Amino acid sequence: MYFDNAATTVVKPTQVAEAMFKVISSQKYGGNPSRGSHEYAINSLSIVNKCRQNIKKLFGLREEDEVVFTANATEALNIAIKGTLSEGDHVLATELDHNSVLRPIYQLEKIGVEHDFVGLKDGVLDYEQLEEKVKSNTKVLVCTHASNVTGELLDIKLLSDFCKKHKLTFILDASQTAGVIPINMLEQDIDILCFTGHKSLYGPQGIGGLCFKEGITIDPLITGGSGIDSFNHSQPNVYPEKLEAGTLNVVGIAGLNEGIEYILNKGIEDIRKIVATNVNRFIDALEQMDNVILYTQRKRPVAGVVSLNIGNIDSETISDVLVEDFDIAIRPGAHCAPLVHKALGTEKQGIVRFSFSSFNTIEEVDFAINAIKTIVTEVD
């Protein structure tokens, strides 16, 4: 049974694979989108445009050219962070953030970009530190929408209001929330949204993107072929071509489009309810067990993640037992989010992370509960 959906969803709508196979097998999508007027290029472009339309609808954008395709959220975050910051700037992030946010920030330190991290208090983000750490040269606030370790869902209104007050660019990492938590960039005043396709958008690995509001300027991270303005020494200064150098992943975009269409047709609120039911049922049971340490707290809204430890047993050991004795797949360790573990004191032990999809059933959740109960009983 699979409970590692915060890494990659394994169970996806059947039409995702069907759409990808069609692109590969039909011999009608060989051309590069926007690189030719023949049928093959036009067919590829139609898939790309349709996916841009669906992303626009999903995230509440004004225009389709405000959607940029990338390989994943990591690339999108690198483009967003490095494309909006320069020497002398200051950036705020949080201790909840993934290395996809942290490492670009550390890299920019070498060219004179300063940074500060908003910390945790009692295991959740301490919003009061925002005002304490903002500076006169602060230009960007970048943060996760939901922690991939604890599942904590951040207060977007509070964060966007803070950014408006201080005239900051607000970059949101929606890796854990896109497709399961409603997001509207215009209504929520999110300047740049970074997402990946292979989690709750039910797309394949190797496709993601970023979306941005009108008026936001982002310098390109990668330059190269664009299909337009070929004699220009620089990347064309029009979107999305400015940030989409090279050939797009049409096969991945086809799969992503079908994943998003599934979400739009089913309704994101319905998907969220299914995930929340799984999460709450799991937490309810864990709270009754002795020797289980829960890091996912009800005092804040959470996404589809529930994290725990059993006594002082190493998280890798618990993961091995779950796989070998119960055929349950979870994620142990540090989850590429070191500052969270430092704040929680779990650097050495790591954390056992269960992450739920709308395709997980109540029967599967109950099986996982009984597995944890068995392990706890044996430890006692």
GROMACS .gro file of C-alpha atoms in nm:
model
  380
    1MET     CA    1   0.000   0.000   0.000
    2TYR     CA    2   0.131   0.337  -0.101
    3PHE     CA    3   0.146   0.631   0.140
    4ASP     CA    4   0.428   0.835  -0.014
    5ASN     CA    5   0.215   1.068  -0.225
    6ALA     CA    6   0.399   1.378  -0.101
    7ALA     CA    7   0.693   1.247  -0.303
    8THR     CA    8   0.508   1.121  -0.612
    9THR     CA    9   0.156   0.992  -0.663
   10VAL     CA   10   0.158   0.638  -0.798
   11VAL     CA   11  -0.215   0.590  -0.858
   12LYS     CA   12  -0.324   0.833  -1.129
   13PRO     CA   13  -0.633   0.872  -1.347
   14THR     CA   14  -0.611   0.622  -1.634
   15GLN     CA   15  -0.642   0.899  -1.893
   16VAL     CA   16  -0.301   1.037  -1.791
   17ALA     CA   17  -0.115   0.735  -1.927
   18GLU     CA   18  -0.351   0.709  -2.224
   19ALA     CA   19  -0.280   1.067  -2.332
   20MET     CA   20   0.095   1.019  -2.301
   21PHE     CA   21   0.084   0.695  -2.499
   22LYS     CA   22  -0.120   0.865  -2.771
   23VAL     CA   23   0.144   1.134  -2.817
   24ILE     CA   24   0.421   0.875  -2.839
   25SER     CA   25   0.243   0.616  -3.051
   26SER     CA   26   0.019   0.803  -3.294
   27GLN     CA   27   0.304   0.963  -3.494
   28LYS     CA   28   0.109   1.288  -3.506
   29TYR     CA   29   0.293   1.492  -3.242
   30GLY     CA   30   0.655   1.486  -3.356
   31GLY     CA   31   0.694   1.854  -3.427
   32ASN     CA   32   0.810   2.111  -3.173
   33PRO     CA   33   0.526   2.342  -3.063
   34SER     CA   34   0.565   2.694  -3.205
   35ARG     CA   35   0.853   2.577  -3.427
   36GLY     CA   36   0.666   2.496  -3.748
   37SER     CA   37   0.343   2.536  -3.942
   38HIS     CA   38   0.305   2.167  -4.031
   39GLU     CA   39   0.046   1.937  -3.874
   40TYR     CA   40   0.289   1.772  -3.634
   41ALA     CA   41   0.394   2.101  -3.474
   42ILE     CA   42   0.035   2.229  -3.465
   43ASN     CA   43  -0.084   1.912  -3.291
   44SER     CA   44   0.188   1.948  -3.028
   45LEU     CA   45   0.105   2.316  -2.982
   46SER     CA   46  -0.264   2.234  -2.930
   47ILE     CA   47  -0.175   2.010  -2.635
   48VAL     CA   48   0.049   2.276  -2.485
   49ASN     CA   49  -0.215   2.547  -2.526
   50LYS     CA   50  -0.489   2.329  -2.379
   51CYS     CA   51  -0.277   2.259  -2.072
   52ARG     CA   52  -0.199   2.629  -2.030
   53GLN     CA   53  -0.573   2.697  -2.040
   54ASN     CA   54  -0.642   2.438  -1.771
   55ILE     CA   55  -0.361   2.567  -1.548
   56LYS     CA   56  -0.496   2.919  -1.592
   57LYS     CA   57  -0.837   2.794  -1.479
   58LEU     CA   58  -0.696   2.591  -1.189
   59PHE     CA   59  -0.491   2.875  -1.040
   60GLY     CA   60  -0.708   3.174  -1.131
   61LEU     CA   61  -0.485   3.355  -1.380
   62ARG     CA   62  -0.579   3.624  -1.631
   63GLU     CA   63  -0.380   3.507  -1.933
   64GLU     CA   64  -0.241   3.178  -2.064
   65ASP     CA   65   0.101   3.331  -2.132
   66GLU     CA   66   0.139   3.368  -1.754
   67VAL     CA   67   0.199   2.991  -1.744
   68VAL     CA   68   0.556   2.866  -1.793
   69PHE     CA   69   0.645   2.497  -1.819
   70THR     CA   70   0.949   2.358  -1.639
   71ALA     CA   71   1.082   2.012  -1.556
   72ASN     CA   72   0.956   2.026  -1.196
   73ALA     CA   73   0.901   2.259  -0.900
   74THR     CA   74   1.274   2.266  -0.829
   75GLU     CA   75   1.349   2.422  -1.166
   76ALA     CA   76   1.051   2.656  -1.129
   77LEU     CA   77   1.172   2.775  -0.788
   78ASN     CA   78   1.524   2.828  -0.918
   79ILE     CA   79   1.387   3.040  -1.201
   80ALA     CA   80   1.161   3.238  -0.968
   81ILE     CA   81   1.417   3.295  -0.691
   82LYS     CA   82   1.720   3.365  -0.908
   83GLY     CA   83   1.517   3.561  -1.161
   84THR     CA   84   1.387   3.812  -0.905
   85LEU     CA   85   1.688   3.864  -0.676
   86SER     CA   86   2.022   4.035  -0.732
   87GLU     CA   87   2.322   4.162  -0.539
   88GLY     CA   88   2.224   4.370  -0.237
   89ASP     CA   89   1.875   4.223  -0.206
   90HIS     CA   90   1.739   4.046   0.100
   91VAL     CA   91   1.504   3.745   0.085
   92LEU     CA   92   1.283   3.594   0.354
   93ALA     CA   93   1.202   3.223   0.365
   94THR     CA   94   1.096   2.984   0.644
   95GLU     CA   95   1.229   2.689   0.839
   96LEU     CA   96   0.950   2.482   0.683
   97ASP     CA   97   1.098   2.513   0.336
   98HIS     CA   98   1.236   2.238   0.116
   99ASN     CA   99   1.590   2.240  -0.021
  100SER     CA  100   1.441   2.351  -0.354
  101VAL     CA  101   1.397   2.687  -0.183
  102LEU     CA  102   1.689   2.677   0.057
  103ARG     CA  103   1.970   2.581  -0.179
  104PRO     CA  104   1.901   2.849  -0.441
  105ILE     CA  105   1.900   3.102  -0.157
  106TYR     CA  106   2.230   2.969  -0.021
  107GLN     CA  107   2.375   2.985  -0.372
  108LEU     CA  108   2.270   3.348  -0.410
  109GLU     CA  109   2.453   3.431  -0.089
  110LYS     CA  110   2.774   3.402  -0.295
  111ILE     CA  111   2.672   3.702  -0.508
  112GLY     CA  112   2.567   3.919  -0.216
  113VAL     CA  113   2.200   3.829  -0.160
  114GLU     CA  114   2.113   3.826   0.212
  115HIS     CA  115   1.856   3.595   0.369
  116ASP     CA  116   1.668   3.524   0.689
  117PHE     CA  117   1.443   3.235   0.786
  118VAL     CA  118   1.119   3.268   0.981
  119GLY     CA  119   1.136   3.003   1.252
  120LEU     CA  120   0.896   2.770   1.429
  121LYS     CA  121   0.732   2.808   1.769
  122ASP     CA  122   0.583   2.500   1.933
  123GLY     CA  123   0.627   2.314   1.606
  124VAL     CA  124   0.441   2.561   1.381
  125LEU     CA  125   0.546   2.871   1.191
  126ASP     CA  126   0.592   3.179   1.409
  127TYR     CA  127   0.435   3.454   1.197
  128GLU     CA  128   0.539   3.723   1.444
  129GLN     CA  129   0.897   3.683   1.322
  130LEU     CA  130   0.802   3.822   0.981
  131GLU     CA  131   0.798   4.181   1.105
  132GLU     CA  132   1.109   4.120   1.312
  133LYS     CA  133   1.312   3.997   1.015
  134VAL     CA  134   1.197   4.218   0.728
  135LYS     CA  135   1.457   4.479   0.624
  136SER     CA  136   1.471   4.789   0.410
  137ASN     CA  137   1.633   4.585   0.129
  138THR     CA  138   1.397   4.287   0.154
  139LYS     CA  139   1.263   4.218  -0.194
  140VAL     CA  140   1.111   3.869  -0.186
  141LEU     CA  141   0.923   3.637   0.048
  142VAL     CA  142   0.940   3.277  -0.072
  143CYS     CA  143   0.784   2.990   0.119
  144THR     CA  144   0.608   2.658   0.095
  145HIS     CA  145   0.230   2.649   0.093
  146ALA     CA  146   0.235   2.336   0.308
  147SER     CA  147   0.527   2.167   0.480
  148ASN     CA  148   0.630   1.840   0.318
  149VAL     CA  149   0.740   1.723   0.665
  150THR     CA  150   0.458   1.821   0.902
  151GLY     CA  151   0.181   1.902   0.656
  152GLU     CA  152   0.124   2.244   0.814
  153LEU     CA  153  -0.074   2.466   0.576
  154LEU     CA  154   0.045   2.827   0.582
  155ASP     CA  155  -0.183   3.129   0.612
  156ILE     CA  156  -0.168   3.271   0.259
  157LYS     CA  157  -0.378   3.579   0.338
  158LEU     CA  158  -0.151   3.677   0.625
  159LEU     CA  159   0.157   3.626   0.408
  160SER     CA  160   0.021   3.812   0.106
  161ASP     CA  161  -0.095   4.101   0.326
  162PHE     CA  162   0.254   4.118   0.473
  163CYS     CA  163   0.404   4.127   0.122
  164LYS     CA  164   0.169   4.403   0.009
  165LYS     CA  165   0.250   4.607   0.318
  166HIS     CA  166   0.625   4.587   0.252
  167LYS     CA  167   0.604   4.580  -0.131
  168LEU     CA  168   0.761   4.236  -0.158
  169THR     CA  169   0.732   3.980  -0.435
  170PHE     CA  170   0.548   3.678  -0.296
  171ILE     CA  171   0.673   3.342  -0.434
  172LEU     CA  172   0.476   3.036  -0.324
  173ASP     CA  173   0.597   2.677  -0.348
  174ALA     CA  174   0.276   2.481  -0.410
  175SER     CA  175   0.442   2.141  -0.451
  176GLN     CA  176   0.234   1.989  -0.169
  177THR     CA  177  -0.093   2.170  -0.236
  178ALA     CA  178  -0.149   2.214  -0.611
  179GLY     CA  179  -0.444   1.992  -0.695
  180VAL     CA  180  -0.560   1.928  -0.340
  181ILE     CA  181  -0.594   2.277  -0.186
  182PRO     CA  182  -0.784   2.550  -0.378
  183ILE     CA  183  -0.550   2.827  -0.502
  184ASN     CA  184  -0.648   3.149  -0.677
  185MET     CA  185  -0.347   3.368  -0.748
  186LEU     CA  186  -0.544   3.684  -0.817
  187GLU     CA  187  -0.775   3.657  -0.517
  188GLN     CA  188  -0.493   3.551  -0.282
  189ASP     CA  189  -0.237   3.802  -0.418
  190ILE     CA  190   0.028   3.543  -0.501
  191ASP     CA  191   0.286   3.693  -0.738
  192ILE     CA  192   0.461   3.373  -0.850
  193LEU     CA  193   0.338   3.017  -0.799
  194CYS     CA  194   0.569   2.718  -0.849
  195PHE     CA  195   0.428   2.367  -0.889
  196THR     CA  196   0.520   2.017  -0.994
  197GLY     CA  197   0.307   1.778  -1.194
  198HIS     CA  198   0.392   1.445  -1.036
  199LYS     CA  199   0.225   1.488  -0.698
  200SER     CA  200  -0.139   1.590  -0.645
  201LEU     CA  201  -0.182   1.707  -1.005
  202TYR     CA  202  -0.155   1.336  -1.101
  203GLY     CA  203   0.082   1.404  -1.388
  204PRO     CA  204   0.406   1.223  -1.472
  205GLN     CA  205   0.749   1.297  -1.335
  206GLY     CA  206   0.954   1.549  -1.531
  207ILE     CA  207   0.691   1.819  -1.579
  208GLY     CA  208   0.605   2.123  -1.367
  209GLY     CA  209   0.582   2.494  -1.402
  210LEU     CA  210   0.546   2.841  -1.264
  211CYS     CA  211   0.268   3.096  -1.295
  212PHE     CA  212   0.300   3.470  -1.241
  213LYS     CA  213   0.076   3.771  -1.216
  214GLU     CA  214   0.074   4.054  -1.466
  215GLY     CA  215   0.350   4.307  -1.403
  216ILE     CA  216   0.597   4.060  -1.251
  217THR     CA  217   0.941   4.053  -1.415
  218ILE     CA  218   1.153   3.737  -1.402
  219ASP     CA  219   1.496   3.708  -1.561
  220PRO     CA  220   1.557   3.379  -1.746
  221LEU     CA  221   1.766   3.110  -1.580
  222ILE     CA  222   1.826   2.921  -1.906
  223THR     CA  223   1.859   3.072  -2.252
  224GLY     CA  224   1.845   2.910  -2.593
  225GLY     CA  225   1.601   2.822  -2.864
  226SER     CA  226   1.263   2.993  -2.848
  227GLY     CA  227   1.112   2.962  -3.194
  228ILE     CA  228   1.087   3.341  -3.226
  229ASP     CA  229   1.328   3.635  -3.259
  230SER     CA  230   1.613   3.401  -3.353
  231PHE     CA  231   1.863   3.678  -3.442
  232ASN     CA  232   1.841   3.834  -3.096
  233HIS     CA  233   2.151   3.762  -2.884
  234SER     CA  234   1.927   3.755  -2.576
  235GLN     CA  235   1.622   3.550  -2.488
  236PRO     CA  236   1.305   3.715  -2.630
  237ASN     CA  237   1.150   3.952  -2.378
  238VAL     CA  238   0.801   3.806  -2.412
  239TYR     CA  239   0.636   3.539  -2.201
  240PRO     CA  240   0.629   3.244  -2.188
  241GLU     CA  241   0.919   3.217  -2.437
  242LYS     CA  242   1.140   3.427  -2.211
  243LEU     CA  243   1.146   3.145  -1.955
  244GLU     CA  244   1.094   2.841  -2.181
  245ALA     CA  245   1.421   2.791  -2.367
  246GLY     CA  246   1.445   2.468  -2.561
  247THR     CA  247   1.197   2.199  -2.660
  248LEU     CA  248   0.899   2.152  -2.432
  249ASN     CA  249   0.812   1.813  -2.281
  250VAL     CA  250   0.497   1.760  -2.490
  251VAL     CA  251   0.448   1.404  -2.364
  252GLY     CA  252   0.467   1.518  -2.002
  253ILE     CA  253   0.243   1.816  -2.072
  254ALA     CA  254  -0.017   1.582  -2.226
  255GLY     CA  255  -0.018   1.373  -1.909
  256LEU     CA  256  -0.028   1.678  -1.684
  257ASN     CA  257  -0.319   1.820  -1.881
  258GLU     CA  258  -0.525   1.505  -1.823
  259GLY     CA  259  -0.440   1.507  -1.452
  260ILE     CA  260  -0.559   1.867  -1.423
  261GLU     CA  261  -0.873   1.796  -1.626
  262TYR     CA  262  -0.953   1.514  -1.385
  263ILE     CA  263  -0.919   1.757  -1.092
  264LEU     CA  264  -1.131   2.025  -1.259
  265ASN     CA  265  -1.404   1.774  -1.343
  266LYS     CA  266  -1.410   1.604  -1.003
  267GLY     CA  267  -1.381   1.928  -0.809
  268ILE     CA  268  -1.087   2.026  -0.593
  269GLU     CA  269  -1.306   2.064  -0.284
  270ASP     CA  270  -1.421   1.703  -0.318
  271ILE     CA  271  -1.061   1.589  -0.353
  272ARG     CA  272  -0.964   1.789  -0.047
  273LYS     CA  273  -1.246   1.631   0.157
  274ILE     CA  274  -1.128   1.280   0.070
  275VAL     CA  275  -0.770   1.359   0.168
  276ALA     CA  276  -0.883   1.534   0.489
  277THR     CA  277  -1.096   1.234   0.584
  278ASN     CA  278  -0.795   1.004   0.545
  279VAL     CA  279  -0.571   1.239   0.744
  280ASN     CA  280  -0.818   1.290   1.028
  281ARG     CA  281  -0.896   0.920   1.059
  282PHE     CA  282  -0.525   0.841   1.079
  283ILE     CA  283  -0.452   1.115   1.335
  284ASP     CA  284  -0.752   1.017   1.548
  285ALA     CA  285  -0.613   0.665   1.583
  286LEU     CA  286  -0.252   0.772   1.640
  287GLU     CA  287  -0.350   1.008   1.920
  288GLN     CA  288  -0.478   0.708   2.115
  289MET     CA  289  -0.150   0.517   2.092
  290ASP     CA  290   0.119   0.528   2.357
  291ASN     CA  291   0.475   0.594   2.250
  292VAL     CA  292   0.369   0.764   1.922
  293ILE     CA  293   0.506   1.117   1.877
  294LEU     CA  294   0.297   1.322   1.634
  295TYR     CA  295   0.449   1.619   1.452
  296THR     CA  296   0.137   1.700   1.250
  297GLN     CA  297  -0.075   1.931   1.464
  298ARG     CA  298  -0.444   2.008   1.446
  299LYS     CA  299  -0.389   2.362   1.571
  300ARG     CA  300  -0.312   2.455   1.209
  301PRO     CA  301  -0.489   2.337   0.893
  302VAL     CA  302  -0.286   2.064   0.725
  303ALA     CA  303  -0.244   1.917   0.379
  304GLY     CA  304  -0.220   1.542   0.314
  305VAL     CA  305   0.082   1.471   0.535
  306VAL     CA  306   0.092   1.303   0.878
  307SER     CA  307   0.434   1.268   1.041
  308LEU     CA  308   0.530   1.069   1.347
  309ASN     CA  309   0.792   0.876   1.532
  310ILE     CA  310   0.764   0.574   1.759
  311GLY     CA  311   0.966   0.631   2.075
  312ASN     CA  312   1.330   0.686   1.990
  313ILE     CA  313   1.341   0.426   1.713
  314ASP     CA  314   1.515   0.545   1.397
  315SER     CA  315   1.266   0.638   1.126
  316GLU     CA  316   1.449   0.421   0.872
  317THR     CA  317   1.395   0.118   1.095
  318ILE     CA  318   1.021   0.185   1.115
  319SER     CA  319   1.012   0.227   0.737
  320ASP     CA  320   1.187  -0.108   0.688
  321VAL     CA  321   0.937  -0.284   0.917
  322LEU     CA  322   0.642  -0.125   0.738
  323VAL     CA  323   0.772  -0.241   0.400
  324GLU     CA  324   0.891  -0.588   0.498
  325ASP     CA  325   0.610  -0.690   0.736
  326PHE     CA  326   0.312  -0.495   0.600
  327ASP     CA  327   0.403  -0.400   0.241
  328ILE     CA  328   0.344  -0.034   0.322
  329ALA     CA  329   0.546   0.236   0.143
  330ILE     CA  330   0.617   0.558   0.336
  331ARG     CA  331   0.903   0.809   0.351
  332PRO     CA  332   1.147   0.819   0.643
  333GLY     CA  333   1.444   1.048   0.704
  334ALA     CA  334   1.493   1.420   0.651
  335HIS     CA  335   1.266   1.477   0.347
  336CYS     CA  336   1.508   1.736   0.196
  337ALA     CA  337   1.392   1.987   0.460
  338PRO     CA  338   1.677   2.016   0.711
  339LEU     CA  339   1.565   2.328   0.898
  340VAL     CA  340   1.237   2.165   1.003
  341HIS     CA  341   1.425   1.876   1.155
  342LYS     CA  342   1.665   2.106   1.337
  343ALA     CA  343   1.367   2.294   1.481
  344LEU     CA  344   1.196   1.970   1.587
  345GLY     CA  345   1.513   1.803   1.715
  346THR     CA  346   1.484   1.510   1.475
  347GLU     CA  347   1.807   1.548   1.276
  348LYS     CA  348   1.937   1.206   1.383
  349GLN     CA  349   1.614   1.010   1.419
  350GLY     CA  350   1.440   1.150   1.114
  351ILE     CA  351   1.062   1.136   1.083
  352VAL     CA  352   0.818   0.872   0.956
  353ARG     CA  353   0.596   1.044   0.698
  354PHE     CA  354   0.265   0.912   0.573
  355SER     CA  355   0.116   1.117   0.287
  356PHE     CA  356  -0.230   1.055   0.151
  357SER     CA  357  -0.391   1.082  -0.190
  358SER     CA  358  -0.755   1.102  -0.286
  359PHE     CA  359  -0.703   0.754  -0.430
  360ASN     CA  360  -0.621   0.608  -0.087
  361THR     CA  361  -0.920   0.425   0.060
  362ILE     CA  362  -1.051   0.409   0.418
  363GLU     CA  363  -0.961   0.038   0.417
  364GLU     CA  364  -0.601   0.125   0.335
  365VAL     CA  365  -0.591   0.388   0.610
  366ASP     CA  366  -0.725   0.136   0.863
  367PHE     CA  367  -0.465  -0.117   0.750
  368ALA     CA  368  -0.192   0.143   0.812
  369ILE     CA  369  -0.339   0.222   1.155
  370ASN     CA  370  -0.330  -0.145   1.252
  371ALA     CA  371   0.029  -0.173   1.127
  372ILE     CA  372   0.141   0.116   1.350
  373LYS     CA  373  -0.057  -0.030   1.640
  374THR     CA  374   0.120  -0.363   1.594
  375ILE     CA  375   0.464  -0.201   1.589
  376VAL     CA  376   0.384   0.004   1.900
  377THR     CA  377   0.261  -0.308   2.083
  378GLU     CA  378   0.579  -0.497   1.996
  379VAL     CA  379   0.793  -0.206   2.112
  380ASP     CA  380   0.606  -0.189   2.444
   0.00000   0.00000   0.00000
